Amino acid sequence: MKIKRILKSILKWISFAILLALFVGIIALFVAYWRSTNNCDQLTATQGDKMKAIVYCDYGLANLKFTDVEKPTPTDDQLLVRVRAASVNPYDWHFVEGTPKIMRAMGVGLRKPKDTRLGVDFAGTVEAVGQNVTQYKPGDEVFGGSTGAFAQYLCRRATGSVALKPAGLTFEQAAAINIAGITALQAVRDKGKVQPGQKVLINGASGGVGTFAVQIAKSYGADVTGVCSARNTELVQSLGADHVIDYTKDDFTKGDQRYDVVIDNVANHSLSESRRVLTPNGIYVMVGGGSANEQGFVGALGKALNAAIYSRFIKQKMGMMMAQPSTKDLTLLAEMVESGKLKPVIDRTYKLSELPAAIAYLEEGHARGKVVIAVE
Ligand SMILES: NC(=O)c1ccc[n+]([C@@H]2O[C@H](COP(=O)([O-])OP(=O)(O)OC[C@H]3O[C@@H](n4cnc5c(N)ncnc54)[C@H](OP(=O)(O)O)[C@@H]3O)[C@@H](O)[C@H]2O)c1
């Protein structure tokens, strides 16, 4: 009887502790949500040199502003770059919309975006360098990735993901390379480990990553199948695809062909459907997927987690990749473009002031190659 009473009392205290922890957690979340803020009130009240940039104080496309902000000054290890072109990636609309929502809890800003500046991919001219910078000098033409690329100027650590732009590339071509090109290269070379003669399928072959991936897989000697809609079949063929599947007519997961590597930029099939078309030792590389209004709370991360678990129980490898910034890869990609082995496909070019329209277009999910921003 006594033991029963003790157990009952322990259970009561454990339940009480759990309820208290939940209550404290909810209050902490509520406080963190309302305290979540950014530097918007100080942005325009600056005294020094100014420049035009895209700024957003709250989530949502309607909140993007083309405005004057303080021109940045490089630290000892940085370059000051006059941006001549930038490019837009789904990465940017994830930040604009704050989706999937889990991103907000992971440091992007619960109620408002913590960082009010947008953009990553850029190409431009070095205007000044910090005193420790030896690799670059004023006048050099560079390209790569940096936060705040949707602006007239940016500061970038000289040892970060930046490389010299070969003279044979336009600023627009160079700006198109960073995220999409590096992702495609690392998907084909590092994750897919594509070998000459292998059969490689690229789902979403006509988008930013896909147009690079088709050409890179081809340059590795693969037999490439691109999946896109009818209006893009000619484009994908012109990039070197040996076969094209029009997804509006045929479902590649239902066909008889088996692939050594599937690079999936759309992730619109279940893992078991995608596995069905893999050879016994095939590799499925999930790059991303889901349109801007399909992100929900976890977006592609849910499928990535499933793939990591699923992969443990099967012979094939299935998983999501995360592209890694790399100056070496930037240089390699630029050399491939300069030598004619790779062609950045540019769908549309917008002005910096038109960035909301550029992002709205990308959010529709049907860009043909890259959407570029020309910066005056
Ligand atoms: N994991 C990483 O490190 C990483 C890096 C970069 C990007 N990503 C992710 O990868 C994904 C692709 O990026 P992206 O820059 O290529 O995007 P994107 O340029 O917006 O891709 C648009 C393309 O997707 C095609 N598409 C749409 N629905 C399709 C379907 N059902 N089947 C086949 N193709 C379809 C469209 O072709 P149609 O017009 O013919 O429909 C269009 O050409 C995004 O989710 C992005 O967030 C991940």
XYZ file of C-alpha atoms and ligand atoms in Angstrom:
424
model
C 0.000 0.000 0.000
C 2.819 2.332 1.015
C 4.751 1.624 -2.249
C 1.578 2.352 -4.262
C 1.206 5.684 -2.487
C 4.870 6.582 -3.116
C 4.566 5.655 -6.814
C 1.376 7.731 -7.116
C 3.118 10.702 -5.537
C 6.182 10.327 -7.870
C 3.872 10.176 -10.897
C 2.031 13.268 -9.678
C 5.309 15.204 -9.349
C 6.587 14.053 -12.758
C 3.312 15.157 -14.409
C 3.524 18.465 -12.584
C 7.171 18.969 -13.739
C 6.251 18.171 -17.371
C 3.303 20.591 -17.292
C 5.474 23.298 -15.699
C 8.227 22.794 -18.335
C 5.611 23.009 -21.104
C 4.139 26.165 -19.601
C 7.576 27.807 -19.229
C 8.473 26.710 -22.793
C 5.301 28.254 -24.245
C 5.834 31.515 -22.314
C 9.523 31.622 -23.435
C 8.466 31.054 -27.060
C 5.807 33.742 -26.797
C 8.306 36.243 -25.327
C 10.971 35.303 -27.926
C 8.385 35.765 -30.695
C 7.407 39.266 -29.573
C 10.990 40.292 -28.835
C 12.119 39.098 -32.292
C 13.186 42.255 -34.065
C 15.716 43.690 -36.539
C 17.641 46.861 -37.350
C 15.005 48.357 -39.640
C 14.522 51.557 -37.667
C 18.248 52.421 -38.036
C 18.605 51.483 -41.701
C 17.690 54.720 -43.425
C 18.786 57.097 -40.651
C 22.453 56.934 -41.665
C 24.848 59.845 -42.115
C 27.658 58.429 -44.341
C 27.755 57.454 -48.021
C 24.602 55.793 -49.231
C 23.747 53.147 -51.802
C 20.614 51.493 -53.161
C 19.714 48.096 -51.773
C 16.801 45.759 -51.252
C 15.674 45.662 -47.634
C 12.850 43.810 -45.915
C 11.632 44.523 -42.404
C 8.905 41.857 -42.297
C 8.390 38.523 -44.042
C 6.500 38.525 -47.356
C 7.144 39.663 -50.893
C 5.028 42.791 -50.382
C 7.513 43.974 -47.744
C 10.580 44.202 -50.014
C 11.790 47.796 -50.368
C 14.249 49.311 -52.828
C 15.804 52.004 -50.684
C 18.908 53.956 -49.604
C 21.102 52.331 -46.956
C 24.606 53.000 -45.696
C 27.359 52.008 -48.124
C 29.474 49.345 -46.362
C 33.148 49.829 -45.437
C 35.467 46.819 -45.745
C 37.277 45.484 -42.676
C 40.978 44.551 -42.905
C 40.136 41.123 -44.404
C 37.370 42.193 -46.776
C 36.824 43.381 -50.326
C 34.410 46.170 -51.167
C 32.704 45.073 -54.379
C 30.631 47.243 -56.667
C 27.926 44.760 -57.672
C 27.251 44.673 -61.413
C 24.906 41.665 -61.461
C 23.249 39.292 -59.008
C 21.088 36.216 -59.479
C 18.001 34.921 -57.739
C 17.629 31.451 -56.236
C 14.817 29.637 -54.405
C 17.120 30.180 -51.382
C 16.151 33.877 -51.584
C 12.403 33.273 -51.538
C 12.843 30.955 -48.530
C 14.202 34.008 -46.670
C 11.662 36.463 -48.127
C 8.726 34.276 -47.084
C 10.342 32.821 -43.953
C 9.385 29.336 -45.102
C 9.557 26.523 -44.221
C 8.515 27.989 -40.863
C 11.093 25.906 -38.981
C 13.752 28.253 -40.445
C 12.356 31.072 -38.343
C 12.904 29.096 -35.142
C 16.386 28.084 -36.330
C 17.724 31.631 -36.141
C 16.320 33.418 -39.194
C 13.911 35.364 -36.975
C 10.709 34.226 -35.273
C 8.426 37.191 -36.012
C 10.610 39.329 -38.291
C 13.721 38.519 -40.353
C 16.811 39.157 -38.193
C 18.896 40.067 -41.237
C 17.076 42.677 -43.292
C 19.288 42.311 -46.374
C 18.817 39.741 -49.118
C 20.686 38.086 -51.982
C 23.707 35.797 -52.292
C 24.970 35.339 -55.866
C 26.879 38.297 -57.261
C 29.461 39.447 -59.789
C 31.160 42.830 -59.759
C 34.296 44.938 -59.583
C 36.545 45.283 -56.542
C 36.469 48.931 -55.474
C 38.673 48.734 -52.371
C 40.439 46.099 -50.272
C 41.224 45.831 -46.545
C 44.889 46.111 -45.495
C 45.334 42.325 -45.009
C 43.990 41.424 -48.459
C 46.693 40.287 -50.870
C 44.710 38.124 -53.315
C 42.701 40.938 -54.920
C 43.194 44.584 -55.868
C 40.886 47.428 -56.878
C 39.663 46.942 -60.439
C 39.613 43.106 -60.293
C 36.414 41.535 -61.573
C 35.105 38.924 -59.145
C 32.053 36.741 -58.544
C 30.729 34.390 -55.900
C 28.388 34.425 -52.920
C 27.843 36.959 -50.161
C 24.947 38.017 -47.975
C 23.358 41.259 -49.119
C 24.081 40.777 -52.822
C 20.888 42.618 -53.844
C 22.607 45.992 -53.502
C 24.972 48.334 -55.315
C 27.877 47.397 -53.010
C 28.787 44.528 -50.717
C 31.701 43.584 -48.466
C 33.011 40.047 -48.674
C 35.836 38.325 -46.780
C 38.603 37.827 -49.370
C 39.043 34.194 -48.302
C 35.289 33.463 -48.534
C 33.463 32.094 -51.545
C 34.706 34.568 -54.127
C 36.849 34.065 -57.240
C 38.265 36.075 -60.121
C 35.849 36.380 -63.020
C 37.450 35.302 -66.298
C 37.328 38.121 -68.875
C 35.337 35.913 -71.258
C 32.292 35.848 -68.946
C 29.781 38.676 -68.686
C 28.833 39.868 -65.195
C 25.366 38.351 -65.730
C 26.819 34.931 -66.635
C 29.182 35.004 -63.664
C 26.411 36.046 -61.268
C 24.350 33.057 -62.410
C 26.960 30.521 -61.290
C 27.368 30.442 -57.520
C 24.476 28.560 -55.881
C 23.018 26.738 -58.896
C 26.369 25.847 -60.505
C 28.055 24.700 -57.298
C 24.984 22.663 -56.321
C 24.885 20.975 -59.721
C 28.632 20.263 -59.681
C 28.615 18.826 -56.161
C 25.461 16.783 -56.904
C 27.016 15.215 -60.016
C 30.640 14.871 -58.897
C 30.551 14.444 -55.094
C 27.147 12.986 -54.222
C 26.234 11.183 -57.435
C 29.871 10.178 -58.136
C 28.920 10.095 -61.810
C 31.190 7.966 -64.033
C 31.501 7.891 -67.828
C 28.789 5.769 -69.441
C 26.459 5.849 -66.430
C 22.795 6.589 -66.876
C 21.861 9.776 -65.035
C 18.357 11.213 -64.700
C 17.871 14.859 -63.776
C 14.400 15.751 -62.548
C 13.784 19.482 -62.987
C 16.320 19.699 -65.819
C 15.203 23.124 -67.066
C 15.612 25.144 -63.843
C 18.601 26.941 -62.336
C 20.294 23.815 -60.920
C 18.992 21.496 -63.647
C 20.422 23.424 -66.616
C 23.878 23.295 -64.999
C 23.469 19.647 -63.908
C 22.562 18.400 -67.413
C 25.698 19.981 -68.894
C 27.999 18.901 -66.039
C 26.741 15.285 -66.084
C 27.264 15.277 -69.862
C 30.823 16.608 -69.408
C 31.459 13.639 -67.058
C 30.534 11.322 -69.942
C 27.120 10.250 -68.649
C 24.082 9.268 -70.689
C 21.717 11.993 -69.500
C 17.932 12.001 -69.273
C 16.305 15.323 -68.433
C 12.788 15.634 -67.039
C 10.952 18.881 -67.871
C 7.730 20.091 -69.465
C 7.130 20.106 -73.234
C 8.026 23.789 -73.685
C 11.536 23.096 -72.333
C 12.424 19.887 -74.176
C 14.356 21.696 -76.907
C 16.307 23.707 -74.349
C 17.255 20.601 -72.346
C 18.272 18.751 -75.525
C 20.376 21.731 -76.596
C 22.263 21.465 -73.285
C 23.302 17.942 -74.223
C 20.598 15.675 -72.751
C 20.459 12.381 -74.660
C 16.810 11.777 -73.702
C 14.061 14.067 -72.472
C 10.926 13.047 -70.577
C 7.980 15.453 -70.656
C 6.584 15.164 -67.135
C 3.158 16.386 -68.261
C 2.814 13.231 -70.402
C 5.048 10.592 -68.794
C 5.974 9.756 -65.232
C 9.655 8.741 -65.150
C 9.108 6.597 -62.041
C 6.710 4.368 -64.008
C 9.061 3.663 -66.919
C 11.266 0.585 -67.467
C 14.567 2.453 -67.623
C 16.888 2.168 -64.587
C 19.395 4.890 -63.646
C 22.743 4.786 -61.838
C 22.148 8.279 -60.497
C 18.974 10.331 -60.057
C 19.436 14.026 -59.282
C 16.136 15.347 -58.024
C 15.516 19.104 -58.031
C 11.754 18.722 -57.658
C 11.203 15.876 -55.151
C 7.638 15.378 -56.334
C 7.695 11.575 -56.065
C 7.798 9.337 -53.005
C 11.135 7.792 -52.063
C 9.916 4.306 -52.987
C 8.782 5.564 -56.428
C 12.196 7.158 -57.016
C 14.005 4.064 -55.734
C 12.104 1.954 -58.263
C 14.092 3.507 -61.137
C 17.514 3.106 -59.479
C 19.920 0.342 -60.487
C 20.776 -2.070 -57.623
C 23.689 0.158 -56.543
C 22.109 3.404 -57.697
C 22.345 6.761 -55.947
C 19.457 9.173 -55.433
C 20.540 12.747 -54.721
C 17.735 14.922 -53.441
C 18.615 18.561 -54.102
C 15.368 20.244 -53.137
C 11.763 20.636 -54.004
C 8.441 22.114 -53.113
C 7.069 25.382 -54.424
C 6.967 28.583 -52.395
C 3.432 27.901 -51.154
C 4.044 24.220 -50.349
C 6.704 24.614 -47.668
C 4.567 24.133 -44.529
C 6.504 23.782 -41.281
C 9.488 21.637 -42.322
C 9.505 21.822 -46.149
C 11.919 19.413 -47.839
C 13.561 18.592 -44.492
C 10.846 16.027 -43.693
C 11.612 14.104 -46.874
C 15.357 14.492 -46.253
C 14.992 12.873 -42.842
C 12.883 10.058 -44.328
C 15.545 9.496 -47.004
C 18.304 9.278 -44.385
C 16.346 6.603 -42.465
C 15.060 4.772 -45.558
C 18.582 4.608 -47.004
C 19.754 2.527 -44.007
C 17.453 -0.347 -44.940
C 18.144 -0.578 -48.687
C 21.127 -1.266 -50.932
C 20.897 1.997 -52.867
C 21.988 5.329 -51.419
C 19.266 7.939 -50.989
C 19.714 11.283 -49.300
C 19.544 15.043 -49.451
C 22.624 17.099 -50.240
C 23.548 20.539 -48.949
C 25.824 22.425 -51.339
C 29.017 23.751 -49.747
C 30.530 27.128 -50.689
C 33.838 26.594 -52.482
C 36.215 29.013 -54.204
C 37.835 26.055 -55.966
C 34.500 25.002 -57.450
C 33.676 28.586 -58.448
C 36.959 28.771 -60.335
C 36.402 25.381 -61.957
C 32.903 26.350 -63.098
C 34.116 29.691 -64.492
C 36.864 27.879 -66.417
C 34.275 25.479 -67.832
C 32.159 28.440 -68.966
C 35.136 30.223 -70.486
C 36.239 27.124 -72.390
C 32.722 26.623 -73.779
C 32.034 23.355 -71.839
C 29.320 25.007 -69.764
C 26.780 27.691 -70.575
C 24.817 29.524 -67.880
C 21.248 29.664 -69.174
C 19.710 33.044 -68.437
C 15.950 33.166 -68.576
C 15.175 36.780 -67.657
C 17.056 39.841 -66.478
C 15.464 42.352 -64.101
C 16.696 45.647 -62.648
C 17.545 45.797 -58.937
C 14.437 47.921 -58.322
C 12.381 45.118 -59.929
C 13.590 42.420 -57.526
C 10.085 41.722 -56.099
C 8.902 40.848 -59.632
C 11.980 38.642 -60.158
C 11.322 36.727 -56.949
C 7.594 36.457 -57.719
C 8.524 34.927 -61.090
C 10.913 32.412 -59.478
C 8.278 31.532 -56.873
C 6.011 30.337 -59.705
C 8.495 27.454 -60.082
C 8.864 27.538 -63.869
C 12.018 29.551 -64.530
C 14.036 28.359 -67.535
C 17.573 28.480 -66.184
C 18.569 31.477 -64.101
C 16.868 34.747 -63.246
C 19.446 37.531 -63.162
C 19.458 41.042 -61.687
C 21.400 43.763 -63.512
C 22.684 46.299 -60.975
C 23.324 49.856 -62.145
N 20.296 21.318 -51.315
C 20.917 22.387 -51.770
O 22.053 22.682 -51.391
C 20.215 23.247 -52.788
C 20.927 24.195 -53.515
C 20.261 24.909 -54.503
C 18.899 24.709 -54.720
N 18.238 23.823 -53.928
C 16.812 23.547 -54.164
O 16.717 22.840 -55.385
C 15.464 23.113 -55.992
C 15.690 23.533 -57.430
O 16.395 24.762 -57.475
P 16.441 25.595 -58.821
O 17.288 26.776 -58.604
O 16.732 24.691 -59.961
O 14.884 26.042 -58.909
P 14.122 26.700 -60.132
O 15.057 27.344 -61.071
O 13.014 27.519 -59.570
O 13.449 25.428 -60.869
C 12.421 25.664 -61.755
C 12.304 24.478 -62.718
O 11.611 23.392 -62.088
C 10.917 22.699 -63.129
N 9.778 21.930 -62.639
C 8.694 22.389 -61.968
N 7.844 21.346 -61.714
C 8.419 20.233 -62.237
C 8.031 18.865 -62.305
N 6.890 18.433 -61.773
N 8.872 18.003 -62.916
C 10.039 18.419 -63.467
N 10.454 19.702 -63.455
C 9.648 20.604 -62.847
C 10.422 23.821 -64.024
O 10.249 23.315 -65.347
P 8.869 23.553 -66.119
O 8.748 25.026 -66.320
O 9.083 22.796 -67.364
O 7.780 23.029 -65.238
C 11.530 24.872 -63.950
O 12.371 24.853 -65.074
C 14.802 24.180 -55.123
O 13.893 23.531 -54.263
C 15.939 24.761 -54.314
O 15.530 25.278 -53.069
C 18.863 23.094 -52.995
